[in-house]
Coordinates of C-alpha atoms and ligand atoms in Angstrom, one line a residue:
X1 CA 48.5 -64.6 18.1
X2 CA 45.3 -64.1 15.8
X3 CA 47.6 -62.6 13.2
X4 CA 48.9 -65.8 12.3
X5 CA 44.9 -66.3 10.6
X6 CA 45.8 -63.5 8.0
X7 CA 46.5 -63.9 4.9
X8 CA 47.8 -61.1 3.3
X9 CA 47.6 -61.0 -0.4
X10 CA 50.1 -58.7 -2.5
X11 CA 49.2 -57.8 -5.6
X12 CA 47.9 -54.4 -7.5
X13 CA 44.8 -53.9 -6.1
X14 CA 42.0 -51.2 -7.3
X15 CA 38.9 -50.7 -5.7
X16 CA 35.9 -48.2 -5.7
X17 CA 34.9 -46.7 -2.3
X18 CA 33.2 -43.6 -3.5
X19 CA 30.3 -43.1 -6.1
X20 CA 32.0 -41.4 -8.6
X21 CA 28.5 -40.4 -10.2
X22 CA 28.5 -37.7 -6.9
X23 CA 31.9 -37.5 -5.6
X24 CA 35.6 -36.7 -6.5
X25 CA 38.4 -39.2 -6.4
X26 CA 36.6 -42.5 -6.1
X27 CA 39.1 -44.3 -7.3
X28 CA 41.8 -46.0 -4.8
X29 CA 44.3 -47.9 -6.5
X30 CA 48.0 -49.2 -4.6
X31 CA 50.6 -50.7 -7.1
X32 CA 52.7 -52.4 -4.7
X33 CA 49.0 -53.1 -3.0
X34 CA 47.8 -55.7 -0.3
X35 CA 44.9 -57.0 1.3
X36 CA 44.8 -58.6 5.0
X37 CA 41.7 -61.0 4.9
X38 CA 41.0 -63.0 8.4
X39 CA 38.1 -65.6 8.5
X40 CA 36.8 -64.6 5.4
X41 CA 36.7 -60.9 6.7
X42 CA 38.8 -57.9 5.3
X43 CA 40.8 -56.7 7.7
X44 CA 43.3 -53.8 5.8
X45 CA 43.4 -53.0 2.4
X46 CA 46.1 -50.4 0.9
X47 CA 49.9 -50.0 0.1
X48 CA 51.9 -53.4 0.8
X49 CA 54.8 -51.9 3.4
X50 CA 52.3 -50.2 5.5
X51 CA 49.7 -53.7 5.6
X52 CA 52.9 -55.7 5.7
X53 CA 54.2 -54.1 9.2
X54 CA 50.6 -54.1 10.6
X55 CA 50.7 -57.8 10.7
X56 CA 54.2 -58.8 10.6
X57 CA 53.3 -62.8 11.1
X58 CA 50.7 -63.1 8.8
X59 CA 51.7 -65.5 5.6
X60 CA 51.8 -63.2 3.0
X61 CA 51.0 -64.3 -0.7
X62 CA 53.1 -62.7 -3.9
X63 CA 50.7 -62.2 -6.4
X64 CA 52.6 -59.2 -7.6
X65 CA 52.4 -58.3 -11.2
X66 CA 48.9 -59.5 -10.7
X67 CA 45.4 -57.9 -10.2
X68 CA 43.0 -57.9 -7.2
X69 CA 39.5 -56.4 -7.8
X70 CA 36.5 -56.4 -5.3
X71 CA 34.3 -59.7 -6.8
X72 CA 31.8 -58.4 -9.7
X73 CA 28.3 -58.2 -8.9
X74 CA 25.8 -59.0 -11.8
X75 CA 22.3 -57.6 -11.1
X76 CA 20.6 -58.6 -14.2
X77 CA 21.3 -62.4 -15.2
X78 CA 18.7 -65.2 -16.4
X79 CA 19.5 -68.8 -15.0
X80 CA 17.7 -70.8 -17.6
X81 CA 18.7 -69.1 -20.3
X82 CA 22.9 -70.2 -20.4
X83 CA 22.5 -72.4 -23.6
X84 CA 20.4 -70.1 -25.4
X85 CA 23.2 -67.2 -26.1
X86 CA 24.2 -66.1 -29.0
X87 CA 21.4 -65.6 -30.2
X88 CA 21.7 -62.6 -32.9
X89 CA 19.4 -61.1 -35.3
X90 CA 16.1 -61.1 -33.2
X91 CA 14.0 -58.0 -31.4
X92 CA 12.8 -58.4 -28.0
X93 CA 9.6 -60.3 -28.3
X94 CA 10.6 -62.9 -31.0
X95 CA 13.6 -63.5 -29.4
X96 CA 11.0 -64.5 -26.4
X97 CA 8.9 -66.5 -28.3
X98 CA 11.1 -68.4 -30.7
X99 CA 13.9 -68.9 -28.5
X100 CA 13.7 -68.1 -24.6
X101 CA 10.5 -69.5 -23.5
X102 CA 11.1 -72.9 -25.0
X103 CA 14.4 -73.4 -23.7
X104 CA 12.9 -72.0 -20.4
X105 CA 10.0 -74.9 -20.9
X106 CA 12.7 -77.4 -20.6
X107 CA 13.5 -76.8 -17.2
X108 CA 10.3 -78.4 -16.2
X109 CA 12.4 -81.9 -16.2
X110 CA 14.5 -81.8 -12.8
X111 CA 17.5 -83.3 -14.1
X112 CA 17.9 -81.0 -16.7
X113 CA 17.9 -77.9 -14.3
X114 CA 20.3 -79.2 -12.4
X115 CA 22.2 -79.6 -15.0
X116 CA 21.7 -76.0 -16.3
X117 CA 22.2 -74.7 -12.8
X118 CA 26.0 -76.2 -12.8
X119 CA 26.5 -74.8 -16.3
X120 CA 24.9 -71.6 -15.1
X121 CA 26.7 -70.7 -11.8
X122 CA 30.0 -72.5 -13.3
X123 CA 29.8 -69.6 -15.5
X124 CA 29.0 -66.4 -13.0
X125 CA 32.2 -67.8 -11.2
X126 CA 34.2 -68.1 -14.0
X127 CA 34.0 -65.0 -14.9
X128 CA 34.3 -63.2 -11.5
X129 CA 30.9 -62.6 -10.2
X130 CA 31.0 -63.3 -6.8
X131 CA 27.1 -62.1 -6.4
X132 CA 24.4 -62.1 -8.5
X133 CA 20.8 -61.3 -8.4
X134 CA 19.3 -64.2 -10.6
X135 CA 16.0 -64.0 -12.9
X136 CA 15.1 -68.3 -11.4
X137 CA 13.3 -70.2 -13.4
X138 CA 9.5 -70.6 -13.8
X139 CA 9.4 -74.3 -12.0
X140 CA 10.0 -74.2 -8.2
X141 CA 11.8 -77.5 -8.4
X142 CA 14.5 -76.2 -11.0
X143 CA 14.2 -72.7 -8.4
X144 CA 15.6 -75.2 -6.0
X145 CA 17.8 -76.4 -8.2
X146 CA 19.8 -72.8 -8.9
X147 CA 19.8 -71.9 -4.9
X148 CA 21.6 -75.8 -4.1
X149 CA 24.1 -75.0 -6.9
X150 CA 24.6 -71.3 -5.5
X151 CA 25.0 -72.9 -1.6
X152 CA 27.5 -75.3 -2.6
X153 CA 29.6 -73.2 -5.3
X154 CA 29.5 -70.5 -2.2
X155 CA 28.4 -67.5 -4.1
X156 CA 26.2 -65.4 -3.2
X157 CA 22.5 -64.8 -4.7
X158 CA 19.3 -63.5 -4.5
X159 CA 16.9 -65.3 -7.0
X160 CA 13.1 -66.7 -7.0
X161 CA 10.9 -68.6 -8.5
X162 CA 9.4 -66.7 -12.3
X163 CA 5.9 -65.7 -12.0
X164 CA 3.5 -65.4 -14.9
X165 CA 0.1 -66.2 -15.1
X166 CA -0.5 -64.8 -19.0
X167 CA 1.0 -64.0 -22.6
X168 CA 4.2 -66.3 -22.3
X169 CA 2.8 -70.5 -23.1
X170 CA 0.8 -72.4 -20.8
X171 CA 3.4 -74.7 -19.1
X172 CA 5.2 -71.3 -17.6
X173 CA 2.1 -70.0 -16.5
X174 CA 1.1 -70.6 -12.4
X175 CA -2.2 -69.1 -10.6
X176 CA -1.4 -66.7 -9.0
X177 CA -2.8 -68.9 -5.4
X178 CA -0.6 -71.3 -6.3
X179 CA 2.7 -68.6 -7.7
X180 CA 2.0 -67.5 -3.7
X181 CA 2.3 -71.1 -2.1
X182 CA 5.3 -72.5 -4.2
X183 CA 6.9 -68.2 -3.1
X184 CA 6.3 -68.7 0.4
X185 CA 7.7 -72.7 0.7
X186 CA 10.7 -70.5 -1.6
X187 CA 11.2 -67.6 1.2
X188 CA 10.9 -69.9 4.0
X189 CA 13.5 -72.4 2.8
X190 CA 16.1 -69.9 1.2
X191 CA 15.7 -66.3 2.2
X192 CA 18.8 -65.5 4.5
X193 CA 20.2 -68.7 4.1
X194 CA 24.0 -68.5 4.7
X195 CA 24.8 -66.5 1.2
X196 CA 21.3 -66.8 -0.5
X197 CA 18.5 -64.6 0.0
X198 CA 15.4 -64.7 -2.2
X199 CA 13.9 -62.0 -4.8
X200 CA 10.5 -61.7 -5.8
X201 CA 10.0 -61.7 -9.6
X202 CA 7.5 -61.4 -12.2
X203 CA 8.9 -61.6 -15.0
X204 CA 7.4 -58.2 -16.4
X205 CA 3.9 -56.4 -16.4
X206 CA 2.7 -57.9 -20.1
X207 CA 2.8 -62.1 -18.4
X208 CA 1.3 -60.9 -15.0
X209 CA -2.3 -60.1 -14.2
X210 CA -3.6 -57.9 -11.8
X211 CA -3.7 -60.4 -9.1
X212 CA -0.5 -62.0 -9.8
X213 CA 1.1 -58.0 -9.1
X214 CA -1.3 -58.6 -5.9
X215 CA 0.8 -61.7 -5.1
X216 CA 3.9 -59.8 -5.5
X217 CA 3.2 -57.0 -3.5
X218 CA 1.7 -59.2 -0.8
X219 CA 4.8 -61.5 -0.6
X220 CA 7.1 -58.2 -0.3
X221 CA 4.8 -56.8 2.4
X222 CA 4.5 -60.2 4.4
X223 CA 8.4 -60.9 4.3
X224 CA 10.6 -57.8 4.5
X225 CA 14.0 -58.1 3.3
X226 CA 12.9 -60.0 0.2
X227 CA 14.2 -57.9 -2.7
X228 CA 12.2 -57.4 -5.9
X229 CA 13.2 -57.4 -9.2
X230 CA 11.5 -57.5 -13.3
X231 CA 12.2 -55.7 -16.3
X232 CA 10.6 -52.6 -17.6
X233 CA 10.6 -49.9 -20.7
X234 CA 13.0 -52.1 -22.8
X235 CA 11.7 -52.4 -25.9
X236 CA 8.5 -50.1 -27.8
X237 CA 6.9 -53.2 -28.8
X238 CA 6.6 -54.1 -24.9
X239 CA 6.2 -50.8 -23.3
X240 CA 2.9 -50.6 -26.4
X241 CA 1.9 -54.0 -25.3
X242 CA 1.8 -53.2 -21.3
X243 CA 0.2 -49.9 -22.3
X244 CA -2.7 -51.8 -24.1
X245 CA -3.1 -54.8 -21.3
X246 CA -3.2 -51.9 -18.0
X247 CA -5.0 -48.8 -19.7
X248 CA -5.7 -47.4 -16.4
X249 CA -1.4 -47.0 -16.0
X250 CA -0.3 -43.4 -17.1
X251 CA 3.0 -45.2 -17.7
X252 CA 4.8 -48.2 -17.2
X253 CA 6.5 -47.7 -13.9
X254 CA 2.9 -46.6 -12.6
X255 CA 1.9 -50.9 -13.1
X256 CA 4.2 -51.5 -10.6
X257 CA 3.7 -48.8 -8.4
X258 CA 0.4 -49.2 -7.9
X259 CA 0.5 -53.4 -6.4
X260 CA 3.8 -51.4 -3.9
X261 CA 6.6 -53.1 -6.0
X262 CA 8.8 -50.2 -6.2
X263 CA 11.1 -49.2 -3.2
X264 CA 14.5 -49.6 -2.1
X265 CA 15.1 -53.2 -2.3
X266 CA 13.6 -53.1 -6.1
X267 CA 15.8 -53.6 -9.0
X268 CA 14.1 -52.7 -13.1
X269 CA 16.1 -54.2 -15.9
X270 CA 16.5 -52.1 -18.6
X271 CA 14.2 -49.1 -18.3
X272 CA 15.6 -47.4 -21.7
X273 CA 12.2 -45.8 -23.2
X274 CA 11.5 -44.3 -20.1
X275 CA 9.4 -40.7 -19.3
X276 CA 11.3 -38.2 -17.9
X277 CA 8.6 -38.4 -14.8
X278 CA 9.2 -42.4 -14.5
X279 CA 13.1 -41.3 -13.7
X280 CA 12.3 -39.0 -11.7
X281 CA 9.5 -41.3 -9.7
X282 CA 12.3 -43.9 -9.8
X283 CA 15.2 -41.4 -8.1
X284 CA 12.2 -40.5 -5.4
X285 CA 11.7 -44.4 -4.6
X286 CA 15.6 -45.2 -4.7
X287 CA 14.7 -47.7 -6.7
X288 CA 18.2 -49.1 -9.0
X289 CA 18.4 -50.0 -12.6
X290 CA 19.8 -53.1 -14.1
X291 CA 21.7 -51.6 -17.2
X292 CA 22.4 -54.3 -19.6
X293 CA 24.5 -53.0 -22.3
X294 CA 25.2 -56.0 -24.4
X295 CA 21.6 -57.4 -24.3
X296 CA 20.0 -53.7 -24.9
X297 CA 22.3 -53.3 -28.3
X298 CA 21.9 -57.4 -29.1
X299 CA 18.2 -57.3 -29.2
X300 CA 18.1 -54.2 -30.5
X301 CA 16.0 -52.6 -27.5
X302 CA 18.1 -49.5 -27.6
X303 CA 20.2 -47.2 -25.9
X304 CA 19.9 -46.8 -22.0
X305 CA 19.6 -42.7 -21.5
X306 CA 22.3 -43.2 -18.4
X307 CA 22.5 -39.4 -17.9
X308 CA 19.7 -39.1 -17.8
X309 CA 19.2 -41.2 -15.0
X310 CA 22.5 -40.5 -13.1
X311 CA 20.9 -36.3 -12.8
X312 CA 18.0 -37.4 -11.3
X313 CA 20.0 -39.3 -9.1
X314 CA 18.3 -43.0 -10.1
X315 CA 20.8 -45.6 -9.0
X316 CA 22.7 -48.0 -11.8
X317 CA 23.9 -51.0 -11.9
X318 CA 25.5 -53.6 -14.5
X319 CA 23.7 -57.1 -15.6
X320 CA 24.7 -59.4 -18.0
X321 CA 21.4 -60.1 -19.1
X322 CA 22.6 -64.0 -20.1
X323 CA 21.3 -65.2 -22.6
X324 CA 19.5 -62.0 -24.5
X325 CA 23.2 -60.4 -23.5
X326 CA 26.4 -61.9 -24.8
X327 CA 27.9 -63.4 -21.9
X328 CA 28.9 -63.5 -18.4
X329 CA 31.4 -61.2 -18.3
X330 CA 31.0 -57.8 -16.6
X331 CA 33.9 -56.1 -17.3
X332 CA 32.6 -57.0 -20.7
X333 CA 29.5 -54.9 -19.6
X334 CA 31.3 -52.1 -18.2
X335 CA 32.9 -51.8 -21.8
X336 CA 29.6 -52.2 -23.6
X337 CA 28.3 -49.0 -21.0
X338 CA 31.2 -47.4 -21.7
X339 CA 30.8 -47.6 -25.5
X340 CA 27.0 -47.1 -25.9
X341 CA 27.5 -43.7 -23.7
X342 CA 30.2 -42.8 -26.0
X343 CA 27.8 -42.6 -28.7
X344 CA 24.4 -41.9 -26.8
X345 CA 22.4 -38.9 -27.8
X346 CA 23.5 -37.5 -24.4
X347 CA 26.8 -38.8 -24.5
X348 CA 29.1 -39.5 -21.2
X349 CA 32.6 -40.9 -20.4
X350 CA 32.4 -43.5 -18.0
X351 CA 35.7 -43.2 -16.6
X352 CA 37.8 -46.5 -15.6
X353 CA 37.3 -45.4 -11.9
X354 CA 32.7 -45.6 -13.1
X355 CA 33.3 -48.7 -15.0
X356 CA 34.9 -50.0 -11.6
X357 CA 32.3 -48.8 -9.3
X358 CA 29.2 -50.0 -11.8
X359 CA 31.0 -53.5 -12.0
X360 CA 31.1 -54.1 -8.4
X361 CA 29.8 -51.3 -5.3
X362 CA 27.2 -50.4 -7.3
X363 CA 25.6 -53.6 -7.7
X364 CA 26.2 -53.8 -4.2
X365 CA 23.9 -50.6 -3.2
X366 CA 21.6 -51.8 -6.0
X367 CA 21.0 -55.5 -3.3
X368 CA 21.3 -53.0 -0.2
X369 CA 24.7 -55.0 0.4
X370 CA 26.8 -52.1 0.5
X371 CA 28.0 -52.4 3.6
X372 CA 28.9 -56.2 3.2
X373 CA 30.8 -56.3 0.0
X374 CA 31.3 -54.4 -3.3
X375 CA 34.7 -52.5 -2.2
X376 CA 37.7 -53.3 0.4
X377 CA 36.6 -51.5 3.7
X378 CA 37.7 -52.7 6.4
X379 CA 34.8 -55.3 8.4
X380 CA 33.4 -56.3 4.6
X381 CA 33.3 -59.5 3.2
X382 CA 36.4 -61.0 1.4
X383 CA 35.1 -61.2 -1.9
X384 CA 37.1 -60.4 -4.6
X385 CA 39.0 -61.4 -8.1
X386 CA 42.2 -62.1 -8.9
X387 CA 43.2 -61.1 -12.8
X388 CA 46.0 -62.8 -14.2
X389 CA 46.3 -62.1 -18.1
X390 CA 48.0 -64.7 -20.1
X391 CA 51.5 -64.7 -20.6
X392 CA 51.9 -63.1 -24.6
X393 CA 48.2 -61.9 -24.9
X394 CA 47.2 -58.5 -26.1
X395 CA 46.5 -57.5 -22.5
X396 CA 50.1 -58.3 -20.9
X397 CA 51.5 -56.3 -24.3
X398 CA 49.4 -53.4 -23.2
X399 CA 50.0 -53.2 -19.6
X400 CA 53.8 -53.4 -19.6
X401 CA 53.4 -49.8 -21.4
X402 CA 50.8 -48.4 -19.4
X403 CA 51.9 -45.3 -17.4
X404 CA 49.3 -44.8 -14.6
X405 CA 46.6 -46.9 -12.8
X406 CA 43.7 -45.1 -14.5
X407 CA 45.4 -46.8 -18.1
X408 CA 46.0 -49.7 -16.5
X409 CA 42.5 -50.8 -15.5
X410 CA 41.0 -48.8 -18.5
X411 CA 43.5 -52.1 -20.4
X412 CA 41.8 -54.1 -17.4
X413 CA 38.0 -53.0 -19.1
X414 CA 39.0 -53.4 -22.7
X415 CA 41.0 -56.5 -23.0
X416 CA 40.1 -58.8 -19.5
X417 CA 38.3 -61.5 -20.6
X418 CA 37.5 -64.8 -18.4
X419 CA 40.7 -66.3 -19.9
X420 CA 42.2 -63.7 -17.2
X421 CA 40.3 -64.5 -13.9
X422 CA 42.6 -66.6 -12.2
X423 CA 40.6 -67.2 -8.9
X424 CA 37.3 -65.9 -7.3
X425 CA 36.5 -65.8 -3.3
X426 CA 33.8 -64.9 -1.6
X427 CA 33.7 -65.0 2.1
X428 CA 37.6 -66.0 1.7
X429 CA 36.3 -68.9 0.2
X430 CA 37.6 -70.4 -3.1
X431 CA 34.9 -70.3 -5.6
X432 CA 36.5 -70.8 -8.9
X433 CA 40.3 -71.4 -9.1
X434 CA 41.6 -71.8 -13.1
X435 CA 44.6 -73.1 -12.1
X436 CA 47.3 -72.6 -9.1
X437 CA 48.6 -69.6 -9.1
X438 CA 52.3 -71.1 -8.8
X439 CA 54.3 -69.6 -11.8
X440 CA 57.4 -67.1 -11.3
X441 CA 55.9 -63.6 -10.1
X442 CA 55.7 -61.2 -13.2
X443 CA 56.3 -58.5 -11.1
X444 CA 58.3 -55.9 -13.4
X445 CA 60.2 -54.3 -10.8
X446 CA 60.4 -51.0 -8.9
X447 CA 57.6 -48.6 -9.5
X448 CA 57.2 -47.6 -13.3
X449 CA 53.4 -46.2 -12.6
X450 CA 52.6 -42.8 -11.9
X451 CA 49.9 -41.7 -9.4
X452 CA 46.3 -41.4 -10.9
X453 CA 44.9 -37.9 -12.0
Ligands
LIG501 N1 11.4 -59.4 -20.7 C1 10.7 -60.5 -20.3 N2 11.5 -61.6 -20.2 C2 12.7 -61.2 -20.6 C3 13.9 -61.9 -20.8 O1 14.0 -63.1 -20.5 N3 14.9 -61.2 -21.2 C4 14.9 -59.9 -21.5 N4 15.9 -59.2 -21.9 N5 13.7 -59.2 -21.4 C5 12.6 -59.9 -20.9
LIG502 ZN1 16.2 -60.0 -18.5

């Protein structure tokens, strides 16, 4: 009787199990694929005939000739800072000053942070980012603002009020007494909330005194569960500048270390002029990295030693970095990895099976949501994209040639923009829907793929 709750989707689905950074074969990919989903959970995932006759009532859904992914996680993305991309030509800290932190400023007025927070998580959906861990805003009303969007949109998110008590301009700056009360009213209201759970965030060492770090470490300690999250080591005018404001810090990891902001639950953006020892310290804490290709290469911050993190076993993840990256898209992120480990001094191939997993799972491990979402287990959440690329366009030329599933999502990677998302669930849930999916299948007939190497 419950079967008649499935839904089971048919399309070709890919997903990313396995950490292909440690073991073999992580990718699973079905042509003739389908995914059983009841109330919003995922109840079978794999080749169509065998899902089909495990639930022979369930309304089934032909999406074939069509693309289901596990929903993309972004673990690096600024809320207030939607309007401001595009913008090219600047390093780092001018890009801060001249452009940033006034457009951050403006969120101070209510109504225009809602209105940026519509833009804003219009966007993540969009593009197929079903969770996102979400640098807030500086204001605790437009903080607010960003989690109501989030709730009612559905997605999922972990975001927090800014804090910054010094370098940035004075309206962005709280006490640190006061950063703590406007947290803790934060945590209590939104932490665990249905899909929304709450991050602690300064926004890095060089705008936080001592005791702001104090008040960061204190609101970790006082509410477990809360992630953490800031940006480190991303450009050498930055690192120089946190060097000169905490001489007592052999490096710039050791800053946070010291006020206990480094653990599991912490994610650093960026991290590309790092010591070999600050690696190494961050593999010890399982800390993860936000790797933000597009932003890194945009602001000219540099090129993320990935290798070198990956052998000391330091955990990656993808984030847009919106706006000092160039857009929402993470598959567009993947690609921008992909291409600045191409030509890294250590270069690596980030295979289309890595690309995968750094888009989505590993994200996932990066929130500690692993065993919730980021691949199609059975018991996870139903989160997950549906790619549809236009009828004529450069990807649906490429894919009617491609001769396994490795090319075909490598042409996924390269050529999927948000013109091909079609619709986004989380939960099950509808979160973005570009139009019905009602059109004749483009299904191309029996099997013309071979198996994966
Ligand atoms: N460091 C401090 N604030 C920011 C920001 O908004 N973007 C980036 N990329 N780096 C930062
Ligand atoms: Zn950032």
């Amino acid at each position: 009787m419950t079967e008649r709750a499935v839904e089971i989707l048919r399309a070709i689905l890919f997903h990313t199990p396995k950490n292909p950074f440690r073991e073999s074969h992580p990718l699973v990919g079905f042509e003739d694929g389908a995914l059983a989903i009841e109330h919003g959970r995922i109840v079978r995932c794999g080749d169509y005939a065998e899902v089909s006759s495990a639930y022979p009532a369930a309304a089934v859904r032909d999406l074939r000739g069509r693309f289901i992914l596990p929903g993309f996680v972004d673990t690096h993305v600024h809320y207030p800072q939607v309007r401001i991309l595009g913008g090219l030509g600047l390093t780092l800290l001018d890009w801060l000053e001249e452009l940033a932190l006034p457009e951050e400023a403006r969120l101070a007025d209510a109504n225009y942070a809602a209105t940026i927070a519509r833009e804003f998580v219009g966007a993540l959906a969009a593009h197929g980012t079903t969770t996102a861990l979400i640098f807030g805003s500086h204001f605790a009303a437009a903080t607010t603002a960003l989690f109501e969007t989030a709730a009612k949109r559905g997605l999922r998110v972990a975001s927090g009020l800014v804090l910054s008590d010094r370098m940035l301009r004075p309206e962005l700056h709280r006490s640190p007494d006061a950063a703590h009360r406007d947290s803790c009213e934060l945590i209590a209201r939104y932490h665990n909330r249905g899909r929304l759970h709450y991050a602690v965030m300064p926004r890095f060492a060089v705008s936080a005194s001592e005791a702001m770090l104090e008040v960061c470490g204190s609101l970790l300690c006082a509410h477990p569960g809360v992630r953490f999250t800031t940006h480190i080591n991303e450009h050498p005018e930055e690192v120089d500048k946190a060097a000169r404001l905490f001489p007592w810090a052999k490096d710039y990891l050791a800053i946070y270390e010291r006020y206990g902001l480094v653990g599991e639950r912490s994610v650093l953006a960026h991290n590309i002029h790092a010591s070999e020892d600050e690696i190494r310290r961050l593999g010890a804490w399982r800390a993860s990295i936000a790797h933000c290709p597009t932003s890194n290469a945009a602001l000219g911050s540099g090129i993320f030693p990935m290798g070198r993190h990956v052998a000391a076993g330091v955990r990656c993840a993808l984030g847009t970095d919106v706006g000092g990256g160039t857009g929402f898209g993470i598959m567009k992120e993947a690609l921008a990895a992909y291409l600045m480990q191409r030509v890294a001094p250590q270069p690596m191939i980030l295979a289309p099976a890595t690309m995968l997993y750094l888009a989505t799972r590993a994200g996932a491990e990066a929130l500690g949501m692993e065993d919730e979402i980021g691949d199609f287990t059975a018991g996870k959440s139903a989160d997950f994209v549906i790619l549809d690329p236009p009828a004529g366009g450069a990807l649906e030329v490429r894919l009617k040639r491609a001769g396994t599933l490795d090319q075909v999502l490598a042409a996924l990677f390269t050529l999927a923009g948000a013109e091909s998302v079609r619709e986004v669930r989380v939960e099950g849930d509808v979160v973005f829907e570009r139009e019905p999916l009602s059109g004749p299948s483009r299904w191309p007939g029996p099997s013309r793929l071979r198996a994966s190497s």
